Amino acid sequence: MAANVACRADDPGAAETVADRFADAYFVRADLAGAARDAALGMARTLEQEVLDTRALRAQGYGPSQANLNVRVERRGRSERGERIRFDYAVTFGPSERAGKKHADVELARLDGSWKVVRVGLVESPPTR
């Protein structure tokens, strides 16, 4: 895994594992289909639109591996409210000497007994809870 995230291999359905898997697929590998497997509601619709928007580009053979992405993610914080959990990820773009950093606020909801990513916000500084 290219991401600096800690997955709990013993529980693939744990909120942390789902969030980490999503962050790796979406930010690090630009794997929209992989990210969509862990998404629902508005986030699933957003990913569907992104797949449509990039279809022509990918049909020409330009995919995530050609993009030469240099993205790292690190899970930093967690907050809970009812059946929702939010994780803060530090997202670093580019080589370390010129890296840009943002924070992804990844929100999961428990839907039909499974954790799904329902919203992602990308901001300059960590979200306040």
Short mmCIF file of N, CA and C in Angstrom, two decimals:
data_model
loop_
_atom_site.label_atom_id
_atom_site.label_comp_id
_atom_site.label_asym_id
_atom_site.label_seq_id
_atom_site.Cartn_x
_atom_site.Cartn_y
_atom_site.Cartn_z
N MET A 1 0.84 -1.18 0.00
CA MET A 1 0.00 0.00 0.00
C MET A 1 0.88 1.23 0.00
N ALA A 2 0.64 2.14 -0.92
CA ALA A 2 1.45 3.35 -1.03
C ALA A 2 1.11 4.36 0.04
N ALA A 3 -0.04 4.23 0.63
CA ALA A 3 -0.48 5.19 1.63
C ALA A 3 0.11 4.85 2.99
N ASN A 4 0.24 5.87 3.79
CA ASN A 4 0.71 5.67 5.16
C ASN A 4 -0.53 5.61 6.06
N VAL A 5 -1.28 4.54 5.92
CA VAL A 5 -2.49 4.36 6.72
C VAL A 5 -2.42 3.01 7.39
N ALA A 6 -3.06 2.93 8.53
CA ALA A 6 -3.02 1.69 9.30
C ALA A 6 -4.33 0.94 9.15
N CYS A 7 -4.35 -0.08 8.32
CA CYS A 7 -5.55 -0.89 8.15
C CYS A 7 -5.57 -2.00 9.19
N ARG A 8 -6.74 -2.31 9.69
CA ARG A 8 -6.91 -3.43 10.60
C ARG A 8 -7.32 -4.63 9.78
N ALA A 9 -6.35 -5.44 9.41
CA ALA A 9 -6.62 -6.59 8.54
C ALA A 9 -7.56 -7.59 9.19
N ASP A 10 -7.65 -7.57 10.53
CA ASP A 10 -8.51 -8.52 11.21
C ASP A 10 -9.99 -8.18 11.08
N ASP A 11 -10.32 -6.96 10.67
CA ASP A 11 -11.72 -6.58 10.53
C ASP A 11 -11.89 -5.67 9.30
N PRO A 12 -12.10 -6.26 8.13
CA PRO A 12 -12.21 -5.45 6.91
C PRO A 12 -13.42 -4.54 6.88
N GLY A 13 -14.38 -4.74 7.78
CA GLY A 13 -15.56 -3.89 7.83
C GLY A 13 -15.49 -2.79 8.87
N ALA A 14 -14.38 -2.71 9.62
CA ALA A 14 -14.24 -1.67 10.64
C ALA A 14 -14.20 -0.30 9.96
N ALA A 15 -14.73 0.69 10.64
CA ALA A 15 -14.78 2.05 10.08
C ALA A 15 -13.39 2.52 9.66
N GLU A 16 -12.38 2.28 10.48
CA GLU A 16 -11.02 2.70 10.15
C GLU A 16 -10.53 2.04 8.87
N THR A 17 -10.80 0.75 8.73
CA THR A 17 -10.36 0.01 7.56
C THR A 17 -11.05 0.53 6.30
N VAL A 18 -12.35 0.77 6.40
CA VAL A 18 -13.10 1.28 5.26
C VAL A 18 -12.58 2.66 4.86
N ALA A 19 -12.38 3.53 5.84
CA ALA A 19 -11.89 4.88 5.56
C ALA A 19 -10.49 4.84 4.96
N ASP A 20 -9.61 4.02 5.52
CA ASP A 20 -8.24 3.90 5.01
C ASP A 20 -8.23 3.35 3.58
N ARG A 21 -9.05 2.34 3.34
CA ARG A 21 -9.11 1.73 2.00
C ARG A 21 -9.61 2.76 0.98
N PHE A 22 -10.63 3.53 1.38
CA PHE A 22 -11.16 4.57 0.51
C PHE A 22 -10.10 5.64 0.22
N ALA A 23 -9.42 6.11 1.28
CA ALA A 23 -8.41 7.16 1.12
C ALA A 23 -7.28 6.70 0.20
N ASP A 24 -6.87 5.45 0.34
CA ASP A 24 -5.82 4.91 -0.51
C ASP A 24 -6.30 4.86 -1.96
N ALA A 25 -7.50 4.32 -2.18
CA ALA A 25 -8.02 4.21 -3.55
C ALA A 25 -8.24 5.58 -4.18
N TYR A 26 -8.87 6.48 -3.46
CA TYR A 26 -9.28 7.77 -4.02
C TYR A 26 -8.11 8.74 -4.18
N PHE A 27 -7.35 8.93 -3.13
CA PHE A 27 -6.28 9.93 -3.18
C PHE A 27 -4.97 9.40 -3.74
N VAL A 28 -4.54 8.23 -3.29
CA VAL A 28 -3.22 7.72 -3.64
C VAL A 28 -3.20 7.09 -5.02
N ARG A 29 -4.17 6.21 -5.31
CA ARG A 29 -4.16 5.46 -6.56
C ARG A 29 -5.10 6.02 -7.62
N ALA A 30 -5.93 7.01 -7.28
CA ALA A 30 -6.92 7.56 -8.21
C ALA A 30 -7.77 6.45 -8.83
N ASP A 31 -8.11 5.46 -8.02
CA ASP A 31 -8.91 4.32 -8.43
C ASP A 31 -10.36 4.60 -8.04
N LEU A 32 -11.09 5.24 -8.96
CA LEU A 32 -12.46 5.64 -8.66
C LEU A 32 -13.37 4.45 -8.42
N ALA A 33 -13.18 3.39 -9.18
CA ALA A 33 -14.02 2.19 -9.00
C ALA A 33 -13.73 1.56 -7.63
N GLY A 34 -12.48 1.52 -7.24
CA GLY A 34 -12.12 0.98 -5.93
C GLY A 34 -12.70 1.82 -4.81
N ALA A 35 -12.62 3.13 -4.95
CA ALA A 35 -13.18 4.03 -3.94
C ALA A 35 -14.70 3.87 -3.87
N ALA A 36 -15.33 3.68 -5.02
CA ALA A 36 -16.79 3.58 -5.07
C ALA A 36 -17.31 2.37 -4.30
N ARG A 37 -16.52 1.33 -4.18
CA ARG A 37 -16.97 0.14 -3.44
C ARG A 37 -17.21 0.45 -1.96
N ASP A 38 -16.56 1.50 -1.46
CA ASP A 38 -16.73 1.87 -0.06
C ASP A 38 -17.55 3.13 0.12
N ALA A 39 -18.25 3.57 -0.92
CA ALA A 39 -19.00 4.82 -0.87
C ALA A 39 -20.50 4.58 -0.99
N ALA A 40 -21.26 5.54 -0.50
CA ALA A 40 -22.72 5.49 -0.61
C ALA A 40 -23.26 6.92 -0.64
N LEU A 41 -24.54 7.01 -0.93
CA LEU A 41 -25.27 8.28 -0.94
C LEU A 41 -24.58 9.32 -1.83
N GLY A 42 -24.37 10.52 -1.34
CA GLY A 42 -23.79 11.60 -2.14
C GLY A 42 -22.40 11.30 -2.65
N MET A 43 -21.61 10.62 -1.86
CA MET A 43 -20.25 10.30 -2.31
C MET A 43 -20.27 9.32 -3.46
N ALA A 44 -21.18 8.37 -3.44
CA ALA A 44 -21.30 7.42 -4.55
C ALA A 44 -21.69 8.16 -5.83
N ARG A 45 -22.61 9.13 -5.72
CA ARG A 45 -23.01 9.91 -6.89
C ARG A 45 -21.84 10.76 -7.41
N THR A 46 -21.07 11.32 -6.51
CA THR A 46 -19.90 12.11 -6.91
C THR A 46 -18.91 11.25 -7.67
N LEU A 47 -18.66 10.05 -7.18
CA LEU A 47 -17.72 9.15 -7.85
C LEU A 47 -18.25 8.71 -9.21
N GLU A 48 -19.55 8.46 -9.30
CA GLU A 48 -20.15 8.10 -10.59
C GLU A 48 -19.91 9.21 -11.61
N GLN A 49 -20.07 10.46 -11.17
CA GLN A 49 -19.86 11.60 -12.06
C GLN A 49 -18.39 11.71 -12.45
N GLU A 50 -17.49 11.48 -11.51
CA GLU A 50 -16.05 11.54 -11.81
C GLU A 50 -15.67 10.45 -12.82
N VAL A 51 -16.26 9.28 -12.70
CA VAL A 51 -15.99 8.21 -13.67
C VAL A 51 -16.45 8.66 -15.05
N LEU A 52 -17.63 9.25 -15.14
CA LEU A 52 -18.13 9.75 -16.43
C LEU A 52 -17.22 10.85 -16.97
N ASP A 53 -16.79 11.76 -16.10
CA ASP A 53 -15.96 12.88 -16.53
C ASP A 53 -14.59 12.44 -17.04
N THR A 54 -14.08 11.32 -16.55
CA THR A 54 -12.74 10.87 -16.95
C THR A 54 -12.77 9.70 -17.93
N ARG A 55 -13.95 9.27 -18.33
CA ARG A 55 -14.08 8.11 -19.22
C ARG A 55 -13.30 8.28 -20.52
N ALA A 56 -13.43 9.42 -21.18
CA ALA A 56 -12.74 9.63 -22.46
C ALA A 56 -11.22 9.60 -22.27
N LEU A 57 -10.75 10.22 -21.22
CA LEU A 57 -9.31 10.24 -20.94
C LEU A 57 -8.78 8.84 -20.69
N ARG A 58 -9.52 8.07 -19.90
CA ARG A 58 -9.09 6.70 -19.59
C ARG A 58 -9.21 5.78 -20.81
N ALA A 59 -10.16 6.04 -21.69
CA ALA A 59 -10.31 5.24 -22.90
C ALA A 59 -9.11 5.41 -23.82
N GLN A 60 -8.42 6.54 -23.71
CA GLN A 60 -7.23 6.80 -24.51
C GLN A 60 -5.99 6.16 -23.88
N GLY A 61 -6.19 5.43 -22.79
CA GLY A 61 -5.08 4.75 -22.14
C GLY A 61 -4.42 5.54 -21.04
N TYR A 62 -4.95 6.70 -20.71
CA TYR A 62 -4.37 7.52 -19.66
C TYR A 62 -5.09 7.20 -18.35
N GLY A 63 -4.42 6.46 -17.51
CA GLY A 63 -5.02 6.07 -16.23
C GLY A 63 -4.16 6.53 -15.08
N PRO A 64 -4.49 6.10 -13.88
CA PRO A 64 -3.74 6.53 -12.70
C PRO A 64 -2.25 6.24 -12.77
N SER A 65 -1.85 5.12 -13.37
CA SER A 65 -0.42 4.80 -13.42
C SER A 65 0.33 5.78 -14.32
N GLN A 66 -0.31 6.32 -15.35
CA GLN A 66 0.34 7.30 -16.22
C GLN A 66 0.37 8.68 -15.58
N ALA A 67 -0.46 8.92 -14.62
CA ALA A 67 -0.51 10.23 -13.98
C ALA A 67 0.72 10.48 -13.11
N ASN A 68 1.42 9.41 -12.76
CA ASN A 68 2.61 9.51 -11.93
C ASN A 68 2.31 10.29 -10.65
N LEU A 69 1.26 9.88 -9.99
CA LEU A 69 0.84 10.55 -8.77
C LEU A 69 1.86 10.33 -7.66
N ASN A 70 2.09 11.35 -6.90
CA ASN A 70 2.96 11.25 -5.74
C ASN A 70 2.16 11.80 -4.57
N VAL A 71 1.25 10.97 -4.08
CA VAL A 71 0.34 11.38 -3.02
C VAL A 71 0.49 10.43 -1.84
N ARG A 72 0.54 11.00 -0.67
CA ARG A 72 0.59 10.21 0.56
C ARG A 72 -0.55 10.66 1.46
N VAL A 73 -1.13 9.70 2.18
CA VAL A 73 -2.16 10.04 3.15
C VAL A 73 -1.80 9.45 4.50
N GLU A 74 -2.20 10.18 5.53
CA GLU A 74 -1.96 9.70 6.89
C GLU A 74 -3.19 10.06 7.73
N ARG A 75 -3.79 9.04 8.33
CA ARG A 75 -4.96 9.27 9.18
C ARG A 75 -4.48 9.96 10.45
N ARG A 76 -5.16 11.06 10.82
CA ARG A 76 -4.74 11.85 11.97
C ARG A 76 -5.73 11.82 13.13
N GLY A 77 -6.99 12.07 12.84
CA GLY A 77 -7.96 12.20 13.92
C GLY A 77 -9.25 11.49 13.61
N ARG A 78 -10.06 11.36 14.65
CA ARG A 78 -11.34 10.67 14.53
C ARG A 78 -12.32 11.35 15.47
N SER A 79 -13.56 11.50 15.02
CA SER A 79 -14.63 11.97 15.90
C SER A 79 -15.89 11.21 15.55
N GLU A 80 -16.74 11.03 16.54
CA GLU A 80 -17.97 10.25 16.35
C GLU A 80 -19.18 11.07 16.80
N ARG A 81 -20.28 10.82 16.10
CA ARG A 81 -21.56 11.39 16.49
C ARG A 81 -22.64 10.43 16.01
N GLY A 82 -23.20 9.70 16.95
CA GLY A 82 -24.23 8.73 16.61
C GLY A 82 -23.69 7.64 15.71
N GLU A 83 -24.35 7.44 14.60
CA GLU A 83 -23.94 6.40 13.63
C GLU A 83 -23.05 6.98 12.54
N ARG A 84 -22.34 8.06 12.85
CA ARG A 84 -21.42 8.67 11.89
C ARG A 84 -20.05 8.83 12.52
N ILE A 85 -19.03 8.61 11.71
CA ILE A 85 -17.65 8.78 12.16
C ILE A 85 -16.93 9.61 11.11
N ARG A 86 -16.13 10.57 11.58
CA ARG A 86 -15.33 11.39 10.68
C ARG A 86 -13.85 11.17 10.99
N PHE A 87 -13.07 11.04 9.91
CA PHE A 87 -11.63 10.88 10.03
C PHE A 87 -10.95 12.04 9.32
N ASP A 88 -9.90 12.54 9.94
CA ASP A 88 -9.08 13.57 9.31
C ASP A 88 -7.84 12.90 8.75
N TYR A 89 -7.56 13.15 7.47
CA TYR A 89 -6.36 12.63 6.83
C TYR A 89 -5.51 13.81 6.37
N ALA A 90 -4.22 13.74 6.67
CA ALA A 90 -3.27 14.66 6.06
C ALA A 90 -2.96 14.08 4.69
N VAL A 91 -3.17 14.89 3.65
CA VAL A 91 -2.94 14.45 2.28
C VAL A 91 -1.80 15.30 1.73
N THR A 92 -0.70 14.65 1.36
CA THR A 92 0.47 15.34 0.85
C THR A 92 0.60 15.05 -0.64
N PHE A 93 0.65 16.12 -1.43
CA PHE A 93 0.74 16.02 -2.89
C PHE A 93 2.12 16.45 -3.34
N GLY A 94 2.77 15.63 -4.15
CA GLY A 94 4.03 16.01 -4.75
C GLY A 94 5.24 15.53 -4.00
N PRO A 95 6.40 15.72 -4.62
CA PRO A 95 7.65 15.30 -3.98
C PRO A 95 7.87 16.09 -2.70
N SER A 96 8.57 15.47 -1.77
CA SER A 96 8.71 16.06 -0.43
C SER A 96 9.30 17.45 -0.45
N GLU A 97 10.20 17.76 -1.39
CA GLU A 97 10.81 19.10 -1.38
C GLU A 97 9.85 20.20 -1.85
N ARG A 98 8.76 19.82 -2.55
CA ARG A 98 7.78 20.81 -3.00
C ARG A 98 6.36 20.38 -2.63
N ALA A 99 6.23 19.61 -1.60
CA ALA A 99 4.94 19.01 -1.27
C ALA A 99 3.93 20.07 -0.83
N GLY A 100 2.71 19.85 -1.29
CA GLY A 100 1.58 20.63 -0.81
C GLY A 100 0.80 19.74 0.13
N LYS A 101 0.18 20.33 1.13
CA LYS A 101 -0.54 19.52 2.10
C LYS A 101 -1.96 20.06 2.26
N LYS A 102 -2.89 19.13 2.30
CA LYS A 102 -4.29 19.46 2.57
C LYS A 102 -4.81 18.47 3.59
N HIS A 103 -6.01 18.70 4.02
CA HIS A 103 -6.65 17.78 4.95
C HIS A 103 -7.96 17.30 4.34
N ALA A 104 -8.15 16.00 4.38
CA ALA A 104 -9.39 15.40 3.89
C ALA A 104 -10.23 15.02 5.10
N ASP A 105 -11.44 15.50 5.11
CA ASP A 105 -12.42 15.16 6.14
C ASP A 105 -13.31 14.08 5.53
N VAL A 106 -13.09 12.83 5.95
CA VAL A 106 -13.80 11.68 5.38
C VAL A 106 -14.86 11.24 6.38
N GLU A 107 -16.12 11.33 5.96
CA GLU A 107 -17.23 10.99 6.85
C GLU A 107 -17.87 9.67 6.43
N LEU A 108 -18.04 8.79 7.41
CA LEU A 108 -18.67 7.50 7.18
C LEU A 108 -19.99 7.44 7.95
N ALA A 109 -20.92 6.69 7.40
CA ALA A 109 -22.20 6.43 8.07
C ALA A 109 -22.42 4.92 8.08
N ARG A 110 -23.08 4.47 9.11
CA ARG A 110 -23.43 3.04 9.21
C ARG A 110 -24.76 2.86 8.48
N LEU A 111 -24.70 2.15 7.35
CA LEU A 111 -25.88 1.93 6.52
C LEU A 111 -26.09 0.44 6.34
N ASP A 112 -27.24 -0.03 6.74
CA ASP A 112 -27.56 -1.46 6.63
C ASP A 112 -26.47 -2.33 7.25
N GLY A 113 -25.92 -1.88 8.37
CA GLY A 113 -24.93 -2.66 9.10
C GLY A 113 -23.50 -2.55 8.62
N SER A 114 -23.25 -1.73 7.58
CA SER A 114 -21.89 -1.58 7.04
C SER A 114 -21.49 -0.11 7.05
N TRP A 115 -20.21 0.14 7.27
CA TRP A 115 -19.68 1.50 7.21
C TRP A 115 -19.43 1.87 5.75
N LYS A 116 -19.91 3.05 5.35
CA LYS A 116 -19.72 3.55 3.99
C LYS A 116 -19.30 5.02 4.06
N VAL A 117 -18.44 5.42 3.13
CA VAL A 117 -18.05 6.83 3.02
C VAL A 117 -19.20 7.57 2.36
N VAL A 118 -19.69 8.63 3.03
CA VAL A 118 -20.82 9.38 2.50
C VAL A 118 -20.46 10.82 2.12
N ARG A 119 -19.27 11.28 2.56
CA ARG A 119 -18.87 12.64 2.23
C ARG A 119 -17.37 12.78 2.41
N VAL A 120 -16.77 13.58 1.52
CA VAL A 120 -15.35 13.90 1.63
C VAL A 120 -15.19 15.39 1.38
N GLY A 121 -14.49 16.05 2.27
CA GLY A 121 -14.16 17.46 2.08
C GLY A 121 -12.65 17.61 2.09
N LEU A 122 -12.13 18.42 1.20
CA LEU A 122 -10.69 18.66 1.13
C LEU A 122 -10.46 20.13 1.44
N VAL A 123 -9.71 20.40 2.49
CA VAL A 123 -9.50 21.77 2.95
C VAL A 123 -8.02 22.01 3.22
N GLU A 124 -7.66 23.27 3.39
CA GLU A 124 -6.27 23.64 3.65
C GLU A 124 -5.81 23.27 5.06
N SER A 125 -6.69 23.39 6.04
CA SER A 125 -6.29 23.08 7.41
C SER A 125 -7.27 22.09 8.03
N PRO A 126 -6.84 21.44 9.10
CA PRO A 126 -7.69 20.40 9.70
C PRO A 126 -9.06 20.95 10.08
N PRO A 127 -10.10 20.13 9.91
CA PRO A 127 -11.44 20.57 10.28
C PRO A 127 -11.57 20.66 11.80
N THR A 128 -12.42 21.56 12.24
CA THR A 128 -12.71 21.66 13.66
C THR A 128 -13.94 20.82 13.93
N ARG A 129 -13.95 20.18 15.04
CA ARG A 129 -15.07 19.28 15.36
C ARG A 129 -16.01 19.93 16.34
#
